[in-house]
XYZ file of C-alpha atoms in Angstrom:
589
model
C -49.096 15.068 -17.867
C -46.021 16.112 -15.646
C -44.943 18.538 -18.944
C -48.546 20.125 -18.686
C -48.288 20.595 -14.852
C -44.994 21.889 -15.376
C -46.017 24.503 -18.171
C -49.178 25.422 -15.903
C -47.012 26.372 -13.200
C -44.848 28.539 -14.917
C -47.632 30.007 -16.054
C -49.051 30.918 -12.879
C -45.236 32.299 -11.750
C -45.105 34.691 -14.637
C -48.501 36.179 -13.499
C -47.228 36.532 -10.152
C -44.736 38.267 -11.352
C -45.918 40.635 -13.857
C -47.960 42.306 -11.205
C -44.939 43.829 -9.194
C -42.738 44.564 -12.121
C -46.167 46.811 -13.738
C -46.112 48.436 -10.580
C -42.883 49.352 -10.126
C -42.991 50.656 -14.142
C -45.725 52.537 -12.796
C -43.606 54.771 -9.744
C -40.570 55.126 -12.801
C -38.334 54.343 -9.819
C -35.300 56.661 -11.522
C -37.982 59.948 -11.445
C -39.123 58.901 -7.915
C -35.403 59.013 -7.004
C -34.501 62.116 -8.298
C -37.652 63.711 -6.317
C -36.333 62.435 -3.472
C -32.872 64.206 -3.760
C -34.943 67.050 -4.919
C -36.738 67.001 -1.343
C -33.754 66.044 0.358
C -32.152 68.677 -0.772
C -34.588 71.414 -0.007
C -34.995 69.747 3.464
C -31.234 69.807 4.285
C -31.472 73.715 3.099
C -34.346 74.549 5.374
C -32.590 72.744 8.073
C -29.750 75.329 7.666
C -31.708 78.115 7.452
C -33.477 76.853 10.711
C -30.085 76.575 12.368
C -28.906 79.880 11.666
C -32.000 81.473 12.204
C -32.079 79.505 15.615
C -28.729 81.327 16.067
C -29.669 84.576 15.808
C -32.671 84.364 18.494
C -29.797 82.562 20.756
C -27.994 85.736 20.493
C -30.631 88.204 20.609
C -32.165 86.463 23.686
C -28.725 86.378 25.092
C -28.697 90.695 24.378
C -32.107 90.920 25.741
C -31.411 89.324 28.903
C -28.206 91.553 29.188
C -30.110 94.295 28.796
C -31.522 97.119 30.940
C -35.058 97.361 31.603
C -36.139 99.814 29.311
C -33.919 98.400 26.548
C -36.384 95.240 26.693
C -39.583 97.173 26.917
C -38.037 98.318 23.338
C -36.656 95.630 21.702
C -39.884 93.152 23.174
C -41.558 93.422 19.957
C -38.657 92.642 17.917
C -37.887 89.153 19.929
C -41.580 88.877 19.589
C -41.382 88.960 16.147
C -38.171 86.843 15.480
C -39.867 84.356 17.381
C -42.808 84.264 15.372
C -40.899 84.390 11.767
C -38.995 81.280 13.501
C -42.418 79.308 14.378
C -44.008 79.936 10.899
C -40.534 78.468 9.357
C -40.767 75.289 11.525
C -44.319 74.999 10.740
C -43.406 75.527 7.436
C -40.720 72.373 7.356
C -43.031 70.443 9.206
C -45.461 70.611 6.123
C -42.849 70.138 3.670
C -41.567 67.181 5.558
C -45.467 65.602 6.182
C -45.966 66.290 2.101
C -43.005 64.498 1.415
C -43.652 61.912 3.535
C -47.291 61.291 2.047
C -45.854 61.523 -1.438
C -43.475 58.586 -0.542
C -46.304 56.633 1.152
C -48.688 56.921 -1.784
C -46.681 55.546 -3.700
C -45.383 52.822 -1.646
C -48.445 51.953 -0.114
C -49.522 50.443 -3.668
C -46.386 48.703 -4.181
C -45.867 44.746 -2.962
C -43.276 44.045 -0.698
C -40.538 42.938 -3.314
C -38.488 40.366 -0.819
C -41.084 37.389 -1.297
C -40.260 37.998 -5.371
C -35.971 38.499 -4.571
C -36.081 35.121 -3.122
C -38.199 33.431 -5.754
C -35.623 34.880 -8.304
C -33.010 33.983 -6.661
C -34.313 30.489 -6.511
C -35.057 30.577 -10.448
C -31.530 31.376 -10.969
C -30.124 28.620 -8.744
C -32.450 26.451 -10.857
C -31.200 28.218 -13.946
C -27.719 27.611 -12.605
C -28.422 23.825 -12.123
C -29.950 23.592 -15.500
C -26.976 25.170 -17.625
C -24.527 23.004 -15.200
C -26.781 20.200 -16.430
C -26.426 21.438 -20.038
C -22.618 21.420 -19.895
C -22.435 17.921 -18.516
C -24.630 16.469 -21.253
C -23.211 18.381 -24.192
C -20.039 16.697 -22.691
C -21.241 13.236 -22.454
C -22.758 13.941 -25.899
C -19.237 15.093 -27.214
C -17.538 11.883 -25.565
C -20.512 9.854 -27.313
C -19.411 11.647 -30.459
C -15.662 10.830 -30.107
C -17.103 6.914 -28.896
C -18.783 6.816 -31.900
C -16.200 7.886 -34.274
C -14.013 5.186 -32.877
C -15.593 2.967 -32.872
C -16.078 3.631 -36.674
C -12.398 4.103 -37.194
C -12.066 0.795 -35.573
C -14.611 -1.162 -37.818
C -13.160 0.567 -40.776
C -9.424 -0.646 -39.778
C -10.851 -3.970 -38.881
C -12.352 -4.095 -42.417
C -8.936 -3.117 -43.845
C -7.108 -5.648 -41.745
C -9.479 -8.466 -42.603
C -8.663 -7.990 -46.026
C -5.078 -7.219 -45.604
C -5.140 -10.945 -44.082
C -7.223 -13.033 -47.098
C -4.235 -11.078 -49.251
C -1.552 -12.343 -47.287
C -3.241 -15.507 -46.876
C -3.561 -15.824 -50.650
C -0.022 -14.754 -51.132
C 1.366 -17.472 -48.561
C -0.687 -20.382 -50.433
C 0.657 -19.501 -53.481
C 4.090 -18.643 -51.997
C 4.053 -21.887 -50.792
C 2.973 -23.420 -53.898
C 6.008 -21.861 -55.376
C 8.079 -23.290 -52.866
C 6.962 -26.749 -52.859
C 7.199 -26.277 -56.487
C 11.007 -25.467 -56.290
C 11.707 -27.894 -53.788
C 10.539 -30.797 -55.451
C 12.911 -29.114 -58.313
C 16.164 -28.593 -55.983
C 15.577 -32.491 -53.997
C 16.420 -33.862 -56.712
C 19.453 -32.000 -57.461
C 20.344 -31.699 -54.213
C 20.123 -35.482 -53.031
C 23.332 -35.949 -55.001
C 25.831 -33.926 -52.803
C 24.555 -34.294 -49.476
C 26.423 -37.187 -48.345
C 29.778 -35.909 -47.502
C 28.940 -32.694 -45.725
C 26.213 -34.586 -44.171
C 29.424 -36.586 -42.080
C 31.137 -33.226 -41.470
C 27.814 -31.929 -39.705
C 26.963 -35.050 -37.851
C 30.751 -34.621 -36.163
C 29.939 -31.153 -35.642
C 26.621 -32.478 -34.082
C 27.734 -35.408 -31.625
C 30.742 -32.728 -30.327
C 28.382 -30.083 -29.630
C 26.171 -32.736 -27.660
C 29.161 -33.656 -25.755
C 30.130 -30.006 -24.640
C 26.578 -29.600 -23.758
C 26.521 -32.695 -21.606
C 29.291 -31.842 -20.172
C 28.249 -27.868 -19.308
C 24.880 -29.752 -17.616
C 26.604 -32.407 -15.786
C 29.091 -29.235 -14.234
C 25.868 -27.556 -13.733
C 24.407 -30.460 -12.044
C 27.548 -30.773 -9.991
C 26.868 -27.105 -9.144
C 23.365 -27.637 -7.826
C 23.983 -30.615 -5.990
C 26.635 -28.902 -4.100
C 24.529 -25.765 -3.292
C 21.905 -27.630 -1.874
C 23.917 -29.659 0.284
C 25.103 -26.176 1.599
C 21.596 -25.453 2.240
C 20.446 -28.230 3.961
C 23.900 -27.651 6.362
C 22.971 -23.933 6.969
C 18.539 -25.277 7.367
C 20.421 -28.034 10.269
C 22.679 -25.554 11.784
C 19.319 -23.224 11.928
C 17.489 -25.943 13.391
C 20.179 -26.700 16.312
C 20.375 -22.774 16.861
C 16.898 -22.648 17.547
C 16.626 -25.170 19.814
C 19.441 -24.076 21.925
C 17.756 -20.572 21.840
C 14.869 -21.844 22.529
C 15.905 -23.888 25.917
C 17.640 -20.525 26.744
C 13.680 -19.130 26.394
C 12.455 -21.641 28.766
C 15.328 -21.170 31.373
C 14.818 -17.525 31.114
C 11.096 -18.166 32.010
C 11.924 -20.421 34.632
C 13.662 -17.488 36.083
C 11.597 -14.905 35.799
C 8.571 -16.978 37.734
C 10.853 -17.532 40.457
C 11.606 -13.926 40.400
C 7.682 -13.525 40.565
C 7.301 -15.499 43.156
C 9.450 -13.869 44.793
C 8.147 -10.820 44.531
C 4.930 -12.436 45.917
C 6.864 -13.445 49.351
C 8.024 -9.600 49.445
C 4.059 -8.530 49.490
C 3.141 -11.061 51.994
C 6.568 -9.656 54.140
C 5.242 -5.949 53.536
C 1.595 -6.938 54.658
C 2.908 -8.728 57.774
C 4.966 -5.587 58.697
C 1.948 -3.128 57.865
C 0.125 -5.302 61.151
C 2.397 -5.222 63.252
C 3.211 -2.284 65.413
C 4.718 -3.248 68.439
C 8.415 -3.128 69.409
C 9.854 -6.317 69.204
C 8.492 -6.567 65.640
C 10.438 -3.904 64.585
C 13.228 -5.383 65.854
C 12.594 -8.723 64.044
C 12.313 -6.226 60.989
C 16.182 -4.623 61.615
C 17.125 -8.840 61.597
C 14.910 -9.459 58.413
C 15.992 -6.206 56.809
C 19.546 -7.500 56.739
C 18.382 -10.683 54.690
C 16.552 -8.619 52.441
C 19.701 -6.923 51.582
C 21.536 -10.238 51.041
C 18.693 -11.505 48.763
C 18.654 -8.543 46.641
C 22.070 -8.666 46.301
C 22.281 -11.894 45.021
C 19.203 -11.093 42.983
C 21.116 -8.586 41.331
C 23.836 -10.499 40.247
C 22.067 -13.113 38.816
C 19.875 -10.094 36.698
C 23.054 -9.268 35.562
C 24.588 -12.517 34.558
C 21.386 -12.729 32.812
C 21.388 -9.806 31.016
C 25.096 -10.935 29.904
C 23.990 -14.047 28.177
C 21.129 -12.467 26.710
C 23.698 -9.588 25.243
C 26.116 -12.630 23.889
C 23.204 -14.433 22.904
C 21.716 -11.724 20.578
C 25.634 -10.637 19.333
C 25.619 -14.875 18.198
C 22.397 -14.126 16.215
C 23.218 -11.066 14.677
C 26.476 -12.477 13.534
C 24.659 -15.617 12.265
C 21.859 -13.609 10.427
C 24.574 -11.578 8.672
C 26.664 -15.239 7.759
C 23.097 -16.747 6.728
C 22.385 -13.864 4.567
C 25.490 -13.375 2.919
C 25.569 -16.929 2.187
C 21.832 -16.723 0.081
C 23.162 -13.657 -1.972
C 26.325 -16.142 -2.921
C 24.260 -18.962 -3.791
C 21.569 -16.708 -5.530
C 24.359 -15.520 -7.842
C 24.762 -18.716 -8.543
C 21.513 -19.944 -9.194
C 20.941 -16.516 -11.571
C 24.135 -17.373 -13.859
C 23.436 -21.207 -13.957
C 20.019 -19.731 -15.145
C 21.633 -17.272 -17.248
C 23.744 -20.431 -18.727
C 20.666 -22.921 -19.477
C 18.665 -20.000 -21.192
C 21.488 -19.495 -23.658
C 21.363 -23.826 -24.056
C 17.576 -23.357 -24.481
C 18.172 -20.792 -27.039
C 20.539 -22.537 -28.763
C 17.835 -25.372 -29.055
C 15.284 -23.518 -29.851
C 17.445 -22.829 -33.341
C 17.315 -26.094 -34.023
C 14.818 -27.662 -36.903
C 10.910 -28.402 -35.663
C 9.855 -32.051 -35.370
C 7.060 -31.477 -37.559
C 9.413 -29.864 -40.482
C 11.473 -32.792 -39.760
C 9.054 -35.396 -40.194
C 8.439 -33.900 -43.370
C 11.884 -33.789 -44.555
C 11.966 -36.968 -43.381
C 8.312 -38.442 -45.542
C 10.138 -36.193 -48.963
C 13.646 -38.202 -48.857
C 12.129 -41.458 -48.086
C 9.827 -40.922 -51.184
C 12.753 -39.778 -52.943
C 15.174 -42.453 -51.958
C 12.760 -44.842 -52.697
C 13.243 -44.108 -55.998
C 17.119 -44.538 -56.258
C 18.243 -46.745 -53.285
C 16.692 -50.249 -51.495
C 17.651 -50.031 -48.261
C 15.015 -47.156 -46.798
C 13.143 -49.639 -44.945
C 16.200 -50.728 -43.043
C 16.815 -46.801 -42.387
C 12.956 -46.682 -40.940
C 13.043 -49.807 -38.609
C 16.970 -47.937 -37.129
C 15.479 -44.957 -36.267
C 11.924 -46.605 -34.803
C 13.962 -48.490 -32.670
C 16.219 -46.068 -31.425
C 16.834 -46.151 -27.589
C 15.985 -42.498 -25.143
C 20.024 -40.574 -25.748
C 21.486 -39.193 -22.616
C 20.490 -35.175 -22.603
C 16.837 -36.888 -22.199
C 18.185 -38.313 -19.399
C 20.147 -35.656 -18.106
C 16.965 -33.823 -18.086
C 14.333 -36.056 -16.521
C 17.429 -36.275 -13.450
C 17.402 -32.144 -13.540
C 13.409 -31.783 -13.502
C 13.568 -34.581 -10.432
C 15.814 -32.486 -8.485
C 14.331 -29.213 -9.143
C 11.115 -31.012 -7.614
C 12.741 -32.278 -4.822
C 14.272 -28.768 -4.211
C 10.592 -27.342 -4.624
C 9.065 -29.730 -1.879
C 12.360 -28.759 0.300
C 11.472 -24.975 0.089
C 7.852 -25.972 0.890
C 9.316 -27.915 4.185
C 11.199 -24.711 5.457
C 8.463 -22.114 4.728
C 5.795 -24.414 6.582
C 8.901 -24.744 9.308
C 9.343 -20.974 8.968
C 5.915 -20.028 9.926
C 5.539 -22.534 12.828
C 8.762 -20.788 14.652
C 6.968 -17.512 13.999
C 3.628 -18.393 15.782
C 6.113 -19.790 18.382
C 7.223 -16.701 18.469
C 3.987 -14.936 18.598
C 3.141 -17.355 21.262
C 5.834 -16.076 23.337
C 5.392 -12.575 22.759
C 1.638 -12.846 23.814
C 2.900 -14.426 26.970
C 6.012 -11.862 28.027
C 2.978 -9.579 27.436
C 0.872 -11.755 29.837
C 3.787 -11.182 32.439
C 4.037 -7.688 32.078
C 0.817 -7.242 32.880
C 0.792 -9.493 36.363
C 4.582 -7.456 37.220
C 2.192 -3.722 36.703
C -0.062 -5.479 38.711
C 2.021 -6.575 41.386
C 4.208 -3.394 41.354
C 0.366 -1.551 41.705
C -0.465 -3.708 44.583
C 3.041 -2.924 45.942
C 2.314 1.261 45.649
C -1.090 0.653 47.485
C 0.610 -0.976 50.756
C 3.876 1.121 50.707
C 1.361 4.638 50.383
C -0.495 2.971 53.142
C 2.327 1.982 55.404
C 3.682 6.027 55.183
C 0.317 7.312 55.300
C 0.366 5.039 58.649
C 3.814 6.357 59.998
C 4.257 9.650 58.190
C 2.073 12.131 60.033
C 2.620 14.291 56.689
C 1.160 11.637 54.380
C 4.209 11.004 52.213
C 3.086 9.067 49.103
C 5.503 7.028 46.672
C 4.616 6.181 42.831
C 6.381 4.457 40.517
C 7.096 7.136 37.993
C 8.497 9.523 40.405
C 10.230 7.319 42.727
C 13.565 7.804 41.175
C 13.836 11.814 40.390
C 11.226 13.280 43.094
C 12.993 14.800 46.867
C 12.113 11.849 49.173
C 10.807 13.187 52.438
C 12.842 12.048 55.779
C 12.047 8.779 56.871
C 12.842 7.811 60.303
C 14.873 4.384 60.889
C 12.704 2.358 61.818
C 11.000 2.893 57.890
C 14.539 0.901 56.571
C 13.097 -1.842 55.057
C 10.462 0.149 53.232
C 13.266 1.892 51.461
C 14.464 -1.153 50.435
C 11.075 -2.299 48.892
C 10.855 1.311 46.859
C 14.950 0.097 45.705
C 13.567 -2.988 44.720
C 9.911 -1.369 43.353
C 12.310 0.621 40.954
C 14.588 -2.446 39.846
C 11.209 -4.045 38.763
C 10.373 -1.036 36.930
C 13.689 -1.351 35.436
C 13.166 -4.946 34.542
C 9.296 -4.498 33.650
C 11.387 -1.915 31.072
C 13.520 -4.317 29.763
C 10.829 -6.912 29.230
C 8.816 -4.415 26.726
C 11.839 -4.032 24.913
C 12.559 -7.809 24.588
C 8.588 -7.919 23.710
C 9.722 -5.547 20.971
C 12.402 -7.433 19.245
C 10.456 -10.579 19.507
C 8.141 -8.632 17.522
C 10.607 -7.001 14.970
C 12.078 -10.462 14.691
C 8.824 -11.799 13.744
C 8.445 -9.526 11.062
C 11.810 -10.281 9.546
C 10.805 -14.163 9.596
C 7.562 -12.978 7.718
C 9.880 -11.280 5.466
C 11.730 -14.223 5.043
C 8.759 -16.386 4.284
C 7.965 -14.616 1.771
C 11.160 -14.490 -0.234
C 11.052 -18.727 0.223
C 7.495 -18.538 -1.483
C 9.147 -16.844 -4.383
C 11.967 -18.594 -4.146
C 9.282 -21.778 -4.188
C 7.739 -19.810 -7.400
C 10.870 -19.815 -9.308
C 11.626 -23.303 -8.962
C 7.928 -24.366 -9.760
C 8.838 -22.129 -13.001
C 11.889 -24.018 -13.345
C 10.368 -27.443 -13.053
C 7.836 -26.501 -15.917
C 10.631 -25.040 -18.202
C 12.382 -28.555 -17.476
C 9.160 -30.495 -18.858
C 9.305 -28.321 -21.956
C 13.140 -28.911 -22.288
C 12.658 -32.736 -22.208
C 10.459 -32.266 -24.920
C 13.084 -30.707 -27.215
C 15.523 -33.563 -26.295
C 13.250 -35.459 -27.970
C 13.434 -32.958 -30.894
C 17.025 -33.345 -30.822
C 17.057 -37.106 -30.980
C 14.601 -36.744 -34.543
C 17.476 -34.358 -35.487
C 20.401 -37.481 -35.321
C 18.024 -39.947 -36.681
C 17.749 -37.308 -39.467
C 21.193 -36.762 -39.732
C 21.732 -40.708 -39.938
C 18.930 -40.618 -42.786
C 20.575 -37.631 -45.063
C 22.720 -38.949 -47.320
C 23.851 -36.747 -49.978
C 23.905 -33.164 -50.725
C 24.212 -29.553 -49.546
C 23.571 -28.068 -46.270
C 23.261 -24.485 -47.529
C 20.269 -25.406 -49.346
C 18.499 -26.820 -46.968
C 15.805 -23.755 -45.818
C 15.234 -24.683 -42.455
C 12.052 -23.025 -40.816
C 13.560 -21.018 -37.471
C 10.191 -20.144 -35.877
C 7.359 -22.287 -37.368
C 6.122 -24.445 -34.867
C 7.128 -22.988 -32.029
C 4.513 -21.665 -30.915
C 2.165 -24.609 -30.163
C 5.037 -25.515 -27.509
C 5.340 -22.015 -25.996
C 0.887 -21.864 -25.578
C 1.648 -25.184 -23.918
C 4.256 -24.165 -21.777
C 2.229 -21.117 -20.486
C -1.088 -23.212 -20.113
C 1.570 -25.966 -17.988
C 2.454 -22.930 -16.120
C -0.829 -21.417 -15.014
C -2.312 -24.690 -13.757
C 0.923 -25.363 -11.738
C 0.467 -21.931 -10.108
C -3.548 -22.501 -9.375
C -2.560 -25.763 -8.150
C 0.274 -24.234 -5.872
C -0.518 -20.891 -4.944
């Protein structure tokens, strides 16, 4: 239905529009404009003609007038005449111009007017616009569908080749393997023979490569121990620094509320003076004035004794942070080569034989001993019985500590972030006190503009922003002590000042404790990665043990033709490793 409605429409534009275009055919617009340059041009002629002619009777007027009286009774008939050529030319043009005028309407009149149809065009080719835009974007869509497509059948056709690529190599592996067993039932049994003696050279080889490597994880133990104990010295010494720093805090609080209080008593002064106006008050003033200046004074001093320990106080910490972090890039060189040293261990495990292969081994030679020797089952019972060896042990002790390290790490991060909302603590209340010292220093302004407005017949006014560079008008003596409450308005704009920039570093401390926080959670991460890596190295201890119970079992023959499998089961252990991994860090994190 909407495609018939659509069709009927269109329908009813093109008859619309076939009844201007007809009539336009119909005038032959490029004949109708060369009859009007025709008539523009004869119009633009007569108009000369007319202006020259118009000349002439100017100047033959001009004569006439000039001219004696029986000159004009002659040359009367003449103007006479000129003038009446000139009328019949004008009425003449006029005619011309009316004709061409009603030529013009005629056939204008029957015309439409053509706007209504510009804009409907216009709108069809906006539409028209839209639709080949529309075009494009499909036929692109169509050509990405196309390329999709043909993809995806590439794909399914190298899937196809790869699936059978695999049930070739699968076949060629089960019969390789056939061989193999094949041969190695063959070479066991010429093998078994010559085993025996290079068997004892290996096992020596063996048991002094497990001592070196005991010995390399006990000096890495050693190591580790001894780092840590340098980090729990440098986590006390942090601790003991804080809480000195953080008494200093509390003092420095303590004197800044007396110095607000303070303050306070100076308003209450100020108000006191502002009522009274009579003489022996302002003598009391010129007494109290004196003590003012004493008070300040001493005030001063103690600001700047202050401001010393605060300066020695932040040169400690700076010196401190720079110690602290010089000693965590020492020990994290450390910690990177000791890691650098037990990946090359683990590596050098990893080349070692598979349990499963070595159960294996182990099931062929007991079949074949069976055959020549009697004592297999005593061999059996040895190596079921065999007690845990050291490096097990040496590794259970190394995944303990790296856990105890990991819950340390936890202990300063969760210490870590309660000093820095401490810290956020105190920079919301510095904040808190800035805000009551603009407040009082306001309140101050109000009554010391008051008080001049009161005694300066000029209306002086003070503010705290000009107060130190503005021309200060001429007070009279008896104003003394208000001069020393604008000295002491502008110290407390000094120290308001000093508090924003203390409010500052608190702040830019704050974010360097963040910082810190979050190297200890990676830190944290590392060891957690550590601690797995641990489990999976126990793990090949045991493998290791199954390798001396093996080397106890071998008896005769050749190492060189033994084909051990390098990287057959390994990776069963390294899926479990990573699923160990990802559980610790949902766990953790």
């Amino acid at each position: 239905m909407e495609e018939m409605t659509d069709t009927m429409w269109l329908q009813n534009q093109n008859e619309t529009l076939a009844t201007p275009t007809q009539i336009w055919k119909q005038i032959n617009y490029d004949q109708f404009k060369e009859q009007l340059e025709k008539m523009s041009m004869d119009m633009v002629e007569k108009q000369k003609e007319s202006k020259a002619t118009r000349k002439r009777l100017t100047e033959t007027t001009k004569e006439f007038k000039h001219s004696s009286s029986e000159e004009k009774a002659k040359n009367l008939n003449t103007l006479l005449k000129s003038y009446q050529s000139e009328i019949d030319r004008l009425t003449t043009r006029a005619a011309f111009a009316e004709s061409c005028f009603f030529q013009v309407y005629q056939k204008l009149y029957a015309t439409t007017d053509p706007c209504v149809f510009i804009a409907e065009l216009e709108d069809w080719k906006w539409k028209y616009q839209q639709v080949l835009e529309e075009k494009k974007q499909m036929q692109q869509e169509l050509d990405q569908f196309h390329l999709e497509t043909a993809d995806v059948q590439r794909q399914d056709a190298t899937v196809r080749e790869l699936l059978k690529q695999l049930k070739q190599k699968e076949e060629d592996t089960e019969r390789k393997l056939a061989e193999k067993s094949k041969q190695l039932e063959a070479e066991w049994t010429e093998t078994l023979k010559n085993t025996k003696a290079h068997q004892e050279n290996q096992q020596s080889i063996w048991t002094h490569e497990i001592e070196q490597y005991k010995e390399k994880l006990a000096n890495l133990q050693t190591a580790y121990e001894s780092v840590q104990n340098r980090l729990f010295q440098t986590s006390h010494q942090l601790e003991e620094l804080r809480g000195v720093k953080n008494t200093e805090h509390q003092i420095l609080l303590q004197e800044l509320e007396q110095s607000r209080e303070e303050n306070r008593d100076l308003n209450r002064k100020i108000s006191e003076l502002l009522h009274s106006k009579s003489s022996n008050v302002l003598s009391s003033e010129a007494s109290e004035s004196k003590d003012f200046y004493a008070n300040l004074a001493w005030k001063d001093g103690k600001i700047k004794q202050l401001e010393k320990q605060l300066d020695a106080l932040k040169s400690q910490m700076e010196e401190y942070q720079i110690s602290y972090r010089q000693e965590l890039e020492d020990k994290q060189q450390v910690i990177t080569k000791q890691e650098m040293q037990i990946k090359q261990l683990e590596r050098r495990l990893e080349a070692a034989p598979n349990l499963d292969e070595v159960q294996r081994l182990r099931k062929q030679i007991t079949n074949l001993q069976a055959l020549q020797f009697d004592h297999v089952e005593q061999l059996q019972e040895e190596a079921s019985g065999k007690e845990p060896t050291d490096l097990e042990t040496l590794l259970m002790e190394k995944n303990r500590s790296l856990e105890d390290q990991l819950s340390k790490w936890r202990v300063t991060v969760q210490n870590i972030e309660k000093e820095s909302m401490q810290y956020q603590q105190q920079a919301l209340s510095l904040e808190e006190a800035l805000s009551d010292q603009k407040e009082v220093n306001r309140k101050l302004e109000q009554a010391l503009n008051e008080a001049l407005k009161v005694r300066n017949p000029l209306g002086v006014s003070v503010s705290l922003e000009n107060s130190s560079n503005a021309s200060k008008p001429r007070i009279p003596e008896e104003q003394g002590i208000l001069d020393i409450v604008c000295q002491q308005r502008d110290r407390y704009k000094h120290k308001m000042l000093e508090y924003e920039d203390q409010v500052d570093k608190m702040r830019e401390r704050i974010s360097l404790l963040n910082a810190t926080v979050e190297t200890l959670r990676n830190e944290s991460k590392r060891t957690s990665y550590q601690v797995v890596d641990s489990s999976v190295s126990d793990k090949r201890g045991t493998k290791m043990a199954d390798k001396e119970s093996l080397s106890l079992m071998l008896e005769q023959g050749n190492s060189n033709t033994l084909a051990w499998p390098e990287t057959t089961s390994y990776a069963g252990a390294s899926r479990r490793w990573l699923r160990q991994r990802r559980s610790f860090e949902r766990q953790e994190f």
